[in-house]
Every structure is written in structure tokens, then in C-alpha cells.
Coordinates of C-alpha atoms in Angstrom, one line a residue:
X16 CA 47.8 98.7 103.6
X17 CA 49.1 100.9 106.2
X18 CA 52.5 101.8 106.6
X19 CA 55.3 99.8 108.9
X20 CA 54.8 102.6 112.1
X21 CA 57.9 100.9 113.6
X22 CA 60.6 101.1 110.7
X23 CA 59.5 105.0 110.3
X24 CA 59.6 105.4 114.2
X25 CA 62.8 103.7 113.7
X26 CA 64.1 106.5 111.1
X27 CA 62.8 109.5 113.5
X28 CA 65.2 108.6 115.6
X29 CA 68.3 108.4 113.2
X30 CA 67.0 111.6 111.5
X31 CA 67.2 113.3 115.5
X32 CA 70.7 111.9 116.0
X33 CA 71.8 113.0 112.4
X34 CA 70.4 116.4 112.8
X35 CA 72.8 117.1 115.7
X36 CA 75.8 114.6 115.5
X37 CA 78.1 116.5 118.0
X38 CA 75.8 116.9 120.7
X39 CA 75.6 113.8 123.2
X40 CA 71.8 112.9 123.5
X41 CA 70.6 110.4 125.5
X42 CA 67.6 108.3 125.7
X43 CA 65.5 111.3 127.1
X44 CA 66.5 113.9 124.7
X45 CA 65.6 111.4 121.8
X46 CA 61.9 111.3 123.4
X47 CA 61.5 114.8 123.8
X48 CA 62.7 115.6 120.2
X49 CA 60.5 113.2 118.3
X50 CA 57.6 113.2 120.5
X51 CA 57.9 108.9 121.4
X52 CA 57.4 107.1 124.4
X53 CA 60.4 106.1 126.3
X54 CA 59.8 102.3 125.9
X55 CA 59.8 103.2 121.9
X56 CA 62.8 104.8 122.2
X57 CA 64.5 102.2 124.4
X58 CA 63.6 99.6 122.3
X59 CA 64.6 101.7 119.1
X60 CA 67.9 102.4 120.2
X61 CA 68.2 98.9 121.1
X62 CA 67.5 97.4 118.0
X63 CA 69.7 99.9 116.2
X64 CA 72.5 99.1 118.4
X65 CA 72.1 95.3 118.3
X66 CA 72.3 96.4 114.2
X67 CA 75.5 98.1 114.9
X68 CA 74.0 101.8 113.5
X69 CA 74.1 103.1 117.1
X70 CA 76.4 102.3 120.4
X71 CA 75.5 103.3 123.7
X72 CA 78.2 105.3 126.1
X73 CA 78.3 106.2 129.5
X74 CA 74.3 105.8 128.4
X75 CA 74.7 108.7 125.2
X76 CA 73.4 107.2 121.6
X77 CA 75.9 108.2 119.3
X78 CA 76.1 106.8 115.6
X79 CA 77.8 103.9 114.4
X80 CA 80.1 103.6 111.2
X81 CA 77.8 100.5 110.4
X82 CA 75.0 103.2 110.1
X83 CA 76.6 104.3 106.3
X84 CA 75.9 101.2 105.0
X85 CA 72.1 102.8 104.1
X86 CA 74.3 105.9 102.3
X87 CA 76.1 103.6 100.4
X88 CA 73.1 102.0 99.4
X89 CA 72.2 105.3 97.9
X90 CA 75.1 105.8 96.0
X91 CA 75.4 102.4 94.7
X92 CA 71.8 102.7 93.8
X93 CA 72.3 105.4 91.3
X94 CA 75.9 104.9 90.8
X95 CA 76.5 108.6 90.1
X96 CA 79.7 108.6 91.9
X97 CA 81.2 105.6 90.1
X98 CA 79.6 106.9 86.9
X99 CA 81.4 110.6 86.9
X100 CA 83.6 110.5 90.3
X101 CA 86.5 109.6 87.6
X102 CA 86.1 112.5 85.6
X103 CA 85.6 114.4 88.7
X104 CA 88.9 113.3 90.2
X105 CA 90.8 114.2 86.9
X106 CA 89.0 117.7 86.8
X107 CA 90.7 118.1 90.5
X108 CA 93.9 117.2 89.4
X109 CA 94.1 119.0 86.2
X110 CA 93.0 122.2 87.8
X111 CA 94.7 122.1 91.6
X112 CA 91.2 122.8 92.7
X113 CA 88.3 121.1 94.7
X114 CA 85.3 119.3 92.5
X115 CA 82.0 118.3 93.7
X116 CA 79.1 116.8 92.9
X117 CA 75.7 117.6 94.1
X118 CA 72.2 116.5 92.7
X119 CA 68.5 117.8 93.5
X120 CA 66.7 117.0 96.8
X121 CA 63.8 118.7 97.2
X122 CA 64.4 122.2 97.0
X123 CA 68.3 122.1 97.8
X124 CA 71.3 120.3 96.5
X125 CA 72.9 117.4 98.5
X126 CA 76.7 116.8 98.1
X127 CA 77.1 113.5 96.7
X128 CA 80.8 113.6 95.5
X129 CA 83.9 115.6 96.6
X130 CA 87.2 115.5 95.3
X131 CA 89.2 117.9 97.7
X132 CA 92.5 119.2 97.3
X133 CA 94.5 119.0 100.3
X134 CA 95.5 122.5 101.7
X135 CA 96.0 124.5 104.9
X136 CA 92.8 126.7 103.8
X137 CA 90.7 123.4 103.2
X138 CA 87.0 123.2 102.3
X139 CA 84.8 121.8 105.1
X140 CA 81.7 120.1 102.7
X141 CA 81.1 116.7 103.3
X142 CA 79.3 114.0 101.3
X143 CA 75.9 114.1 102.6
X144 CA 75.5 117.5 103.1
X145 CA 72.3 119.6 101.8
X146 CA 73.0 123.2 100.7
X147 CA 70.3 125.9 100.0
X148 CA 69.5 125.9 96.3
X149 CA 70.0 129.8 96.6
X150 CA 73.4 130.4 97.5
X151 CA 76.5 128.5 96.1
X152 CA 77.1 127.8 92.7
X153 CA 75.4 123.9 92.1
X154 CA 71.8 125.4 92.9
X155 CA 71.8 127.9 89.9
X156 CA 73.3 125.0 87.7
X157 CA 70.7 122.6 88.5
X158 CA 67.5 124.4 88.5
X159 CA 68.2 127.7 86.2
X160 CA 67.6 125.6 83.0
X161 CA 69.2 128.8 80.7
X162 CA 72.1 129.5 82.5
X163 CA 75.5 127.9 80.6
X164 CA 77.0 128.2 84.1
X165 CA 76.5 129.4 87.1
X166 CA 78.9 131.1 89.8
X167 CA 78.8 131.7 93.4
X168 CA 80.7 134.9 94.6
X169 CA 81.4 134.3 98.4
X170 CA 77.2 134.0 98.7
X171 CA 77.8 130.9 100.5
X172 CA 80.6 132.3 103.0
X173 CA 82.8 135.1 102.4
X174 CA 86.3 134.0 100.7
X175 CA 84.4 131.1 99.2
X176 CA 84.1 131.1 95.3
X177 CA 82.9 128.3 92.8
X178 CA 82.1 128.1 89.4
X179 CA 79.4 125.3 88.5
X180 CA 77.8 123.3 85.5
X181 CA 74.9 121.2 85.1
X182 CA 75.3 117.5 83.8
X183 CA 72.4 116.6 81.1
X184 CA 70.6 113.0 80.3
X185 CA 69.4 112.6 76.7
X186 CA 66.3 114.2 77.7
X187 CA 68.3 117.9 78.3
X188 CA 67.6 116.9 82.2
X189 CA 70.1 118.1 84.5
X190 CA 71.1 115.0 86.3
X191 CA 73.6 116.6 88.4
X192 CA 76.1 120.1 89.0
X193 CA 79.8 119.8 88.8
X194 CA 81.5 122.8 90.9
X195 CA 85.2 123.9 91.2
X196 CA 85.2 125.2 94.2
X197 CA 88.2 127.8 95.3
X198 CA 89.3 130.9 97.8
X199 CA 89.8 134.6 97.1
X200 CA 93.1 133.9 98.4
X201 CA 93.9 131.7 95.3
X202 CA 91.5 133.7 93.1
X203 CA 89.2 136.3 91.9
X204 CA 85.9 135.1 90.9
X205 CA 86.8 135.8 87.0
X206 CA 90.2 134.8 87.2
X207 CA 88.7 131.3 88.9
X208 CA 86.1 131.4 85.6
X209 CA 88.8 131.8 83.3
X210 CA 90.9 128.7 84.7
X211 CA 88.2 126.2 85.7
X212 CA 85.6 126.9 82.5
X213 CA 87.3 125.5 79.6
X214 CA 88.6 122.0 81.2
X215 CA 84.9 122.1 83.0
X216 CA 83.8 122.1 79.7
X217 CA 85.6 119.2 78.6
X218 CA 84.7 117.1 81.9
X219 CA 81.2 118.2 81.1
X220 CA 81.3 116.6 77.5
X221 CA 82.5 113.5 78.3
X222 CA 80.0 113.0 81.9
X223 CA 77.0 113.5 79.5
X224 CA 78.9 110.9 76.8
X225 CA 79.4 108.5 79.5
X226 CA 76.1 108.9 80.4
X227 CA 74.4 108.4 76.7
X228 CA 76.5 105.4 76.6
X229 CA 75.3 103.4 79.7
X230 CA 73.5 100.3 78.9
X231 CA 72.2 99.8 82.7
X232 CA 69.6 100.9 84.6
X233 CA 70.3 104.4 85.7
X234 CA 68.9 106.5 88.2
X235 CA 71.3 109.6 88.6
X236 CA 69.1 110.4 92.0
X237 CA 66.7 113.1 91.8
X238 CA 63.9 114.4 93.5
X239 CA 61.2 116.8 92.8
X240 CA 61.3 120.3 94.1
X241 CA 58.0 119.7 94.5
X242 CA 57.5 116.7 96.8
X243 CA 55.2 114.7 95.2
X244 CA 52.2 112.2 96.0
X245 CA 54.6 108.3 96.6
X246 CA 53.3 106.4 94.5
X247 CA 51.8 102.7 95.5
X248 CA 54.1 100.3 94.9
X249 CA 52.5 97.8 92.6
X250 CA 52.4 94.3 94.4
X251 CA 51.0 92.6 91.1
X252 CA 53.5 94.4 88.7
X253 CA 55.7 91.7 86.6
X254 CA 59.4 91.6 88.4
X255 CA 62.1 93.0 86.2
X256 CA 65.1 91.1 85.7
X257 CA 67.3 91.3 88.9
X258 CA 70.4 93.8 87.9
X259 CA 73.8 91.7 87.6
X260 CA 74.8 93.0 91.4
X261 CA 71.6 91.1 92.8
X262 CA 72.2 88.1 90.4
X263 CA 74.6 87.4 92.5
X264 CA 72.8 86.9 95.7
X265 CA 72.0 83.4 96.2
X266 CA 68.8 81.6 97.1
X267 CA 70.3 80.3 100.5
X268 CA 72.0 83.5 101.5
X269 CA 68.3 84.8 101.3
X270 CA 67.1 82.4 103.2
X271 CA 70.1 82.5 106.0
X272 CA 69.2 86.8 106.0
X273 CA 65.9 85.6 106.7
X274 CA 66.9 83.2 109.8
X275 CA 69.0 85.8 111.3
X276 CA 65.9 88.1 111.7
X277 CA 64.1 85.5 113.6
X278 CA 67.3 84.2 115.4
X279 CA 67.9 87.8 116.6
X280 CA 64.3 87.9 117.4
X281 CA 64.0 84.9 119.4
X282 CA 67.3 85.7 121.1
X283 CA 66.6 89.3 122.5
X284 CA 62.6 89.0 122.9
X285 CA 60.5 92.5 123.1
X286 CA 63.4 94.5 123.5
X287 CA 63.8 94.1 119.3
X288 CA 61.8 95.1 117.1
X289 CA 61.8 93.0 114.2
X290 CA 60.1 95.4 111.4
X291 CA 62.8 97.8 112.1
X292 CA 65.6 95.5 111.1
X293 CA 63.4 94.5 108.2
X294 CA 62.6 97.9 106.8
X295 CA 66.7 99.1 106.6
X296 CA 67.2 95.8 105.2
X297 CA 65.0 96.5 102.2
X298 CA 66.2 100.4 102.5
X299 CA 69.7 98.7 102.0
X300 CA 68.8 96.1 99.2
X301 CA 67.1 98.6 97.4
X302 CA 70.9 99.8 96.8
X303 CA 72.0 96.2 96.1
X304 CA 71.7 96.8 92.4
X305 CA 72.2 99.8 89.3
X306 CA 68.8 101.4 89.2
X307 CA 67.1 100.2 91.7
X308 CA 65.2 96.7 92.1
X309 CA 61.5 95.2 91.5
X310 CA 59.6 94.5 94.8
X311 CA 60.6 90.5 93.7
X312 CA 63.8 91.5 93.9
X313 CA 63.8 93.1 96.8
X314 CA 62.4 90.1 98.0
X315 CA 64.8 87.9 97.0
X316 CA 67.7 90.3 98.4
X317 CA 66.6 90.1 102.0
X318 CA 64.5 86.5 102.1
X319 CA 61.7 88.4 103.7
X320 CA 58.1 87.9 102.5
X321 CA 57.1 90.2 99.8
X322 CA 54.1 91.8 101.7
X323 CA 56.9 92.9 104.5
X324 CA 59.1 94.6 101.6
X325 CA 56.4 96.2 100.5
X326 CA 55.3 98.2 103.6
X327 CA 58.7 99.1 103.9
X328 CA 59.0 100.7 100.6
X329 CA 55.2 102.4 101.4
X330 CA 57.1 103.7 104.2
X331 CA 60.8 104.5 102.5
X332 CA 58.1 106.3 99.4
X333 CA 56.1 108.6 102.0
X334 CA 59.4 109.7 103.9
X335 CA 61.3 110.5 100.7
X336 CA 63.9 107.9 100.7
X337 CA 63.0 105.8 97.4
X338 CA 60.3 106.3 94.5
X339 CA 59.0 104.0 91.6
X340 CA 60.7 104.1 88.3
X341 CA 58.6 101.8 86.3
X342 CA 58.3 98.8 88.2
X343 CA 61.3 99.6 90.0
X344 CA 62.3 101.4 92.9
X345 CA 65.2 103.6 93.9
X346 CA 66.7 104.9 96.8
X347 CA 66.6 109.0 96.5
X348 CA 69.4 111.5 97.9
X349 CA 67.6 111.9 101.0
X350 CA 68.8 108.6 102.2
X351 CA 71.7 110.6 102.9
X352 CA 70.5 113.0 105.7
X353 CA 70.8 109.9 108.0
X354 CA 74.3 110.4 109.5
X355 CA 76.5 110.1 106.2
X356 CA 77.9 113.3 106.4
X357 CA 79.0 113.1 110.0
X358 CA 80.0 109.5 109.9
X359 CA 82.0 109.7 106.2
X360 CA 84.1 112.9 107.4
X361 CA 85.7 111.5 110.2
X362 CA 89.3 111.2 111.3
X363 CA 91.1 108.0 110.7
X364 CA 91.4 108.1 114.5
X365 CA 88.1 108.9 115.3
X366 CA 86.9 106.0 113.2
X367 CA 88.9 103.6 114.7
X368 CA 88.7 104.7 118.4
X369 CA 85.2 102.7 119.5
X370 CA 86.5 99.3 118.5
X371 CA 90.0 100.3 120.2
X372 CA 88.3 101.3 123.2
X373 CA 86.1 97.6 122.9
X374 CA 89.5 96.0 122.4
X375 CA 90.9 97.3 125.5
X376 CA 88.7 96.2 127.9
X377 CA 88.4 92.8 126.6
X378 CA 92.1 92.1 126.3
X379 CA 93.0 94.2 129.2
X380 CA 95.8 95.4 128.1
X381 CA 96.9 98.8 125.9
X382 CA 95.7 99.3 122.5
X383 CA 96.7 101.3 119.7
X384 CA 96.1 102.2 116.1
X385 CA 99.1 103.6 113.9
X386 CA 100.1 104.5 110.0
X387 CA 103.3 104.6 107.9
X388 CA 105.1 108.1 107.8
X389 CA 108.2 107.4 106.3
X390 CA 110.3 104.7 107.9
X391 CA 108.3 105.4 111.3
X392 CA 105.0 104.5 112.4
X393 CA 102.8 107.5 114.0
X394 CA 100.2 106.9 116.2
X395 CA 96.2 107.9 115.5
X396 CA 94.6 106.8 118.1
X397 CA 95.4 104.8 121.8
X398 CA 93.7 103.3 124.7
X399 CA 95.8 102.9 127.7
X400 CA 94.5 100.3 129.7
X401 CA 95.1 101.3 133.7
X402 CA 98.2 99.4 135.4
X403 CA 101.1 100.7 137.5
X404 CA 103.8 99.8 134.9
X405 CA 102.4 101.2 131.5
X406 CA 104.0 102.5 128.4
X407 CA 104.1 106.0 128.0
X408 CA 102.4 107.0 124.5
X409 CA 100.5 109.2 123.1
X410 CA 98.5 110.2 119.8
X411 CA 100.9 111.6 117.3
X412 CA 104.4 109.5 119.0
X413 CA 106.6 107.8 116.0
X414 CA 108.2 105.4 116.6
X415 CA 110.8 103.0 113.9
X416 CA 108.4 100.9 112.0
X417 CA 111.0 98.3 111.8
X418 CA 111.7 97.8 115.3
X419 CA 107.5 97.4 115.6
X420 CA 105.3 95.2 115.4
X421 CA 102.7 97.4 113.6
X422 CA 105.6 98.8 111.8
X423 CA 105.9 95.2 110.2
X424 CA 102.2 94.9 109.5
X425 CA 102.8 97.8 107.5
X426 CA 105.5 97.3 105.5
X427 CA 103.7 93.8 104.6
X428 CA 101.0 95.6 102.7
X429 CA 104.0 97.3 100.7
X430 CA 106.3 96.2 97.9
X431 CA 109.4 93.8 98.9
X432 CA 111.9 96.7 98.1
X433 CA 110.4 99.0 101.0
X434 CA 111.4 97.1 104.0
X435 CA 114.5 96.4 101.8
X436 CA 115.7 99.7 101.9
X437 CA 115.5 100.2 105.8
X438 CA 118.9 100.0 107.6
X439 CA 117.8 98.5 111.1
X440 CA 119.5 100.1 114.5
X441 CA 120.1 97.8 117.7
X442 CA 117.6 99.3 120.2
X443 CA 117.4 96.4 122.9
X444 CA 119.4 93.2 122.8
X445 CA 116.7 91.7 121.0
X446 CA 116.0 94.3 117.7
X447 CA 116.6 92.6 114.2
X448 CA 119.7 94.4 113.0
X449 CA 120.6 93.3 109.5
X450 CA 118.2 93.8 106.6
X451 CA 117.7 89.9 105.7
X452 CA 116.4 89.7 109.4
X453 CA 113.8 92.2 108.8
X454 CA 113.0 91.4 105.1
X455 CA 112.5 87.7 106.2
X456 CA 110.2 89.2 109.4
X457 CA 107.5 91.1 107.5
X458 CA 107.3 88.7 105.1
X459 CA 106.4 86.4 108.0
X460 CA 103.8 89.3 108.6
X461 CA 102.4 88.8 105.4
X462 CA 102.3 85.3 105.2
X463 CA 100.8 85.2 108.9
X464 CA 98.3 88.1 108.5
X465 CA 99.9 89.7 112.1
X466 CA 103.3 90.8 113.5
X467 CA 104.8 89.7 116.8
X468 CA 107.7 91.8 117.9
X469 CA 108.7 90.6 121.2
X470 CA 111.1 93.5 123.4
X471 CA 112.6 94.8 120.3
X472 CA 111.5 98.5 120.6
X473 CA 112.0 98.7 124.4
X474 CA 112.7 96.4 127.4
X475 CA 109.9 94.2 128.7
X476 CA 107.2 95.5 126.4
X477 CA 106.0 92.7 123.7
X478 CA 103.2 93.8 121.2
X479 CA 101.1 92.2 118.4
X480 CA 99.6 93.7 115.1
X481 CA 97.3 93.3 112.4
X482 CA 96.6 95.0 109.1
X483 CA 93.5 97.6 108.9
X484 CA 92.5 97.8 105.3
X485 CA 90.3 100.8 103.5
X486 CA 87.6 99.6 101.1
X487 CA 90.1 98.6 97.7
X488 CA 92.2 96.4 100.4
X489 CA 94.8 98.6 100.8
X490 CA 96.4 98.3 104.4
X491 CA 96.2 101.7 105.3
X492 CA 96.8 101.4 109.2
X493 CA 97.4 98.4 111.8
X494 CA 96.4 97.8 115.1
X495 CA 98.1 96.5 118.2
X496 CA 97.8 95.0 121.6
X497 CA 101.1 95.9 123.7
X498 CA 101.7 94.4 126.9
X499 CA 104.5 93.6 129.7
X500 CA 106.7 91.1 129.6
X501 CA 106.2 90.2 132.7
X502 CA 102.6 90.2 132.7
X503 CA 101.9 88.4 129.0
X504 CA 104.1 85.7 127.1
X505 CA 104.8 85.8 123.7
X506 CA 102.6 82.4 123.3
X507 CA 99.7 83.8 125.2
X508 CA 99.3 87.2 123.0
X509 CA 99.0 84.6 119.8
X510 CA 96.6 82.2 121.7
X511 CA 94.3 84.9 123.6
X512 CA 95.2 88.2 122.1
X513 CA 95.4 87.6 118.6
X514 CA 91.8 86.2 118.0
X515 CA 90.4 89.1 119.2
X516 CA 93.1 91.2 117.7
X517 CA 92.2 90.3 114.1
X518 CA 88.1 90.1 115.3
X519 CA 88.6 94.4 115.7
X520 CA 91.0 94.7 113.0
X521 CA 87.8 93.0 110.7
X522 CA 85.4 95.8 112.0
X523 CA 87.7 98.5 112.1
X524 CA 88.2 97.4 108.3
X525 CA 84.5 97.3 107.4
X526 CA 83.9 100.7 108.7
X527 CA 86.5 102.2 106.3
X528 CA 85.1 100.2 103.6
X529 CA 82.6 102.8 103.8
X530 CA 84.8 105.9 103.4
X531 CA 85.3 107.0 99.2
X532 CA 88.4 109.7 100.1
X533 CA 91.6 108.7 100.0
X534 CA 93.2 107.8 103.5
X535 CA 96.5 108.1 104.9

């Protein structure tokens, strides 16, 4: 059976826009650099942006948080980060030093796992990234089978200095390297051996006893140096049992996965093309479960026939994005060259800026995106909307969180003995002064799921706020719509804002979902 042309059209153009993330490309750079016809393209990008992967500005194609989601599926596939990222994170902190993780792609390393120290000389890997095998420390560790260690002595850029181990299965397989990574202003290469080594050591010891003691499925994503031959996947092969991740998928969600393809379809005509969704459906169900899943499975994941599954996985197989283990199949570490590294690196405020910038011009009205620094809230990101009265505010303004209404969304998503320790300040005639005033007014936030502060801050300005939560539900930021008083009601923000308030506040969330560090 031949392979789906579309879905691996599809990927060209994600592997173009990945290649290059901070140039702007536009329709006709795509078809220069991969050699499609424009209608291709056009209907490519389309179909990606109607997916959310891609959005389309001032006509530039520029990726889409929603695009990580086939990463994820990669790491939740093999599970090497949830596996050893705990030992990795200790290794940081015991050490004051940056960890990572890399595994084998081909003939480099890809960065799968980073536990970075924050610093004012800081260390600019990302997840995602592919090294050279050659220079740095994880390459030596992974394919010099002898070596104990390995160490890389400013080969990978001068001041740069790591010392690295590889992480063995029962079979004496290296699975993946462990680095500490450091600075010659912090340390000479042996003085950065003689702190790291012995507590690497240790984390060493206990990865590989974690490992020997895993019951599941495992896959700690590998790939031959070698490419090899994909093998066919095996339509006739008995299904394995379904891990307990895709257990969980019910019959009927299946089946309403499989309705939104032909709704979508039917909806949009020609312009979308239907094997593309399909094929990163099954790329992304593939990561749906610990070690991969049967083609039955997969089937069952997405609803989608299992004769469409399997040309994707022909396809995800030839490209080097999945093999067969057994009568399984995984998604490999090359899943990551499709934007992850870009897309899981960026700012709070650049995350967070599209779906401002969306907000704005269907409320009309300023927008802005702030965290909690102390008993203030500082601004990340803002989209003035263009009037003749506007408030004057910029990335990086604090204001008090109490006196705010994104201040209050804040304090909501903290402990009762926070907001209890603030000693509000009159700043209009209408700012909450006394502390049971704004203890009783966040927990109003909490209970409402928004915050409503109406001319305390300033004058004439009334604003409204919801929580923005990372991916274990903390609420890490909060989003607002600010408006005149003379312009917008109080009543009006809650009936027309606030809908689509909380509709970008979801989106803004799922795109940090995405995003392992820790956030502000």
C-alpha cells in the first residue's frame, strides 16, 4: 500500500517552518523550500491552521503552541522524562548545576530533558534540540560503549564544560546520557569532575534501578545510527492489550474524534485536507499510551478506520517518527524536530501574546497578561487597543495586586493567609481599604473563577480577570480586559467581556500545559 502523500507533504512543511523558526516565511518561501505547488501549500497551511499548529499574520506562517502537542506525544510515548526527570531535578539541586537528558537520534543526540539552574550566565539548550554526537559530552556517553564517563572540554563552545554518563537497560543498552553541564567561570573541567561524578554516580544507580523495576511497556526512544529499512506494519498482527492511558478512551469519544474529521471536512470543502488531520492524529495517539500502541489501538484512539492508521504509520515509519516494537509502535525522538524546541523555550509573554492579540480585536478594548511579584502584579505582555482616551501601560509596569483585578485572580490561586497579610492603601474613592474587604474580594475571585475591580486602581478605568494556569493547575498568570468607564459598564464587561475573557484564558492555559519548566 502506498504511503499517505498528503500527511508527509503535510510534515515537509512543518519540518521547513521548524528548521527556521525566527525567520518570517510566507506561503511562497514554503513552496520554494520544499519544492510543492502553491495550491499544496495553501491548502497545507490551511489545514494546519484550522488544527491550530500554524496561524497566519499579516500573511507569515508562524507555528502554533498547539503544534507541541505531537512532542508531547513523544515524550509521553517513552515516558523517559517522567521516568528519570525526578532524579534529574534532584541531581540539579544537589549540585547547583544544570542536568540534561539526551537520547540517540540517528547519528546525534536530541535533548529530551533539561533541568536548568537559573543564573545571569544561563545555558541556551532547549528540549528538542539535536547536538552532534561529536562534540559535547552526551555523544561520547551514549555511543562510546567503554567509556565510564565522558567529558566535554569547551568542544561544544568555548566556556562550556559538562561531564556525562550513559543510563543502561538490563540488556547493558545505553538508553540515555545524563550531563551536568557548567562554565569555566564556575569551574575547571576537573574541578567540575570532581564535584558532579560521585552524586552522578548515585543518580546513575538508581535511573538504571528504576528502570529494572518498571512493569510497563517501555520505550526509552532510540533510534539507530544507522537508519534502518521501516518495517511494514503488520495489519493482521493480534492487538496488544491497550496500555491503561488508552483504556481510558471511550468507545464514543472515538467515534465523536471521528465525526469531527468529517464535520471539519464538510465544513471547509477542498481547502482541507482530511488525511493530514488524520495522520498527526495517529502521530499523536501513538503517544496516547507507555510504549507505544497496536495498530487496533491506534484505531480505537482516533475512531478512524484501521487501513487509514495504518498508511499513516507507513508514513510516520519511512520518515523516522515511529518504528515497530513487536506489534507495537512508538513514536521516536525525531518527532521532536517539528517545532518543540522553538515552541517549548518561549517567554511566558511570548506564549501568551497571539491569543492577547485575538482577544483584543474581538473585545475591542485593551488587553493584558500579568504575574505575581511580591504584593504587585507585573506585566508580560499587552495589547493596547487604539482610542483617544487609553491607559498608559507597558510590559514590565507593577502595579498593587490588591487594588487589581488580575492582582485578585492571583491571590485566589494562593493560600488564604496571602491576601491576609496585604495592608490595602486608598487609591481612588472606590479601593477596598481594610483587609476583610479584600480577603472577602478574592475569595469572591475564587469562588467566581474572575475578578471585577471597578475604578479602584485609577479613575474611570474598570477591568476584568481570569486565572491562566500551567499544566499541574497552578495559576501562574491572569489575564485582563481593561476598559473606560465611560465607554463599558461594569454589567456589560461580565455579560460580553467575560465569555470571551475565560474562552482565551482556556487556550492561553492549554498552551502552557505543554511547557515541563517551571514558570513564573
Amino acid at each position: 500500500m502506498e504511503p499517505a502523500g498528503t500527511f508527509e507533504r503535510g510534515l515537509a512543511v512543518l519540518r521547513v517552518l521548524a528548521a527556521d523558526p525566527g525567520r518570517r516565511m510566507r506561503a511562497t518561501d514554503l513552496v520554494r523550500a520544499t519544492g510543492l505547488a502553491r495550491s499544496t501549500v495553501d491548502r497545507v497551511v490551511a489545514t494546519l491552521a484550522t488544527l491550530g499548529h500554524l496561524r497566519v499574520e499579516d500573511r507569515d506562517v508562524l507555528l502554533a503552541g498547539p503544534l507541541m502537542a505531537l512532542g508531547e506525544a513523544y515524550l509521553s510515548c517513552g515516558g523517559l522524562v517522567e521516568t528519570f526527570g525526578p532524579h534529574a531535578d534532584a541531581l540539579a539541586e544537589a549540585l547547583d548545576e544544570t542536568v540534561s537528558l539526551a537520547v540517540p537520534d540517528g547519528d546525534g543526540v536530541r535533548l529530551v530533558g533539561l533541568f536548568a539552574r537559573r543564573r545571569t550566565m544561563s545555558i541556551a539548550f532547549r528540549v528538542g534540540d539535536l547536538l552532534a554526537a561529536d562534540r559535547g559530552a552526551a555523544g561520547p556517553a551514549l555511543f562510546d560503549a567503554p567509556a565510564p564517563w565522558a567529558e566535554d572540554d569547551q568542544q561544544m563552545e568555548p566556556g562550556l564544560i559538562a561531564v556525562a554518563m550513559p543510563v543502561r537497560d538490563g540488556d547493558g543498552k545505553a538508553v540515555c546520557a545524563i550531563s551536568v553541564v557548567s562554565h569555566t567561570s564556575r569551574h575547571t573541567l576537573a574541578g567540575l569532575r570532581a564535584h558532579a561524578l560521585p552524586r552522578l554516580r548515585d543518580t546513575v544507580a538508581a535511573m538504571e534501578t528504576t528502570l529494572t523495576g518498571l512493569t510497563a511497556p517501555t520505550t526509552l526512544t532510540t533510534t539507530p545510527a544507522t537508519p534502518a529499512t521501516p518495517a511494514t506494519p503488520a495489519a493482521s498482527a493480534p492487538a496488544a492489550p491497550l496500555a491503561s492511558t488508552a483504556d481510558t478512551v471511550a468507545a464514543s469519544e472515538a467515534a465523536s474524534v471521528a465525526d469531527s474529521f468529517r464535520a471539519t471536512k464538510e465544513e471547509l470543502g477542498a481547502a482541507y485536507l482530511q488525511s493530514l488531520a488524520r495522520g498527526l492524529a495517529v502521530l499523536v495517539a501513538l503517544g496516547s499510551a507507555r510504549g507505544g500502541l497496536t495498530l487496533a489501538g491506534a484505531a480505537r484512539v482516533t475512531g478512524l478506520p484501521r487501513a487509514t492508521v495504518r498508511r499513516a504509520v507507513i508514513s510516520l515509519e519511512r520518515l523516522g517518527y515511529a518504528a515497530a516494537e513487536g506489534t507495537r509502535f512508538v513514536l521516536l525522538p525525531r518527532v521532536l524536530e517539528l517545532g518543540y524546541a522553538h515552541l517549548s523555550a518561549r517567554s511566558l509573554g511570548e506564549i501568551v501574546h497571539p491569543h492577547l492579540a485575538d482577544l483584543v480585536a474581538r473585545v475591542q478594548e485593551s488587553a493584558s497578561v500579568a504575574t505575581l511579584s511580591g504584593d504587585d502584579v507585573v506585566y508580560v505582555a499587552r495589547v493596547p487597543t487604539r482610542s483617544i482616551m487609553s491607559v498608559d501601560i507597558t510590559v514590565g509596569t507593577r502595579f498593587p495586586a490588591y487594588a487589581t483585578s488580575m492582582g485578585r485572580v492571583l491571590l485566589a490561586g494562593l493560600p488564604d493567609e496571602r491576601p491576609a497579610a496585604i495592608g490595602p492603601k486608598p487609591l481612588t474613592a472606590h479601593t477596598l481599604t481594610t483587609p476583610g474587604e479584600l480577603a472577602a474580594a478574592v475569595r469572591r475571585a475564587r469562588a467566581d473563577g474572575y475578578a471585577l475591580v471597578d475604578q479602584e486602581l485609577e479613575e474611570g478605568v474598570r477591568s476584568i480577570a481570569a486565572p491562566v494556569r500551567d499544566r499541574g493547575g497552578r495559576v501562574v498568570a491572569a489575564v485582563n480586559v481593561a476598559a473606560h468607564a465611560g465607554r463599558v459598564t461594569a454589567d456589560e464587561l461580565v455579560r460580553d467581556v467575560l465569555p470571551v475573557l475565560t474562552e482565551t484564558a482556556a487556550r492561553m492555559t492549554a498552551d502552557l500545559a505543554h511547557i515541563r519548566r517551571p514558570l513564573p
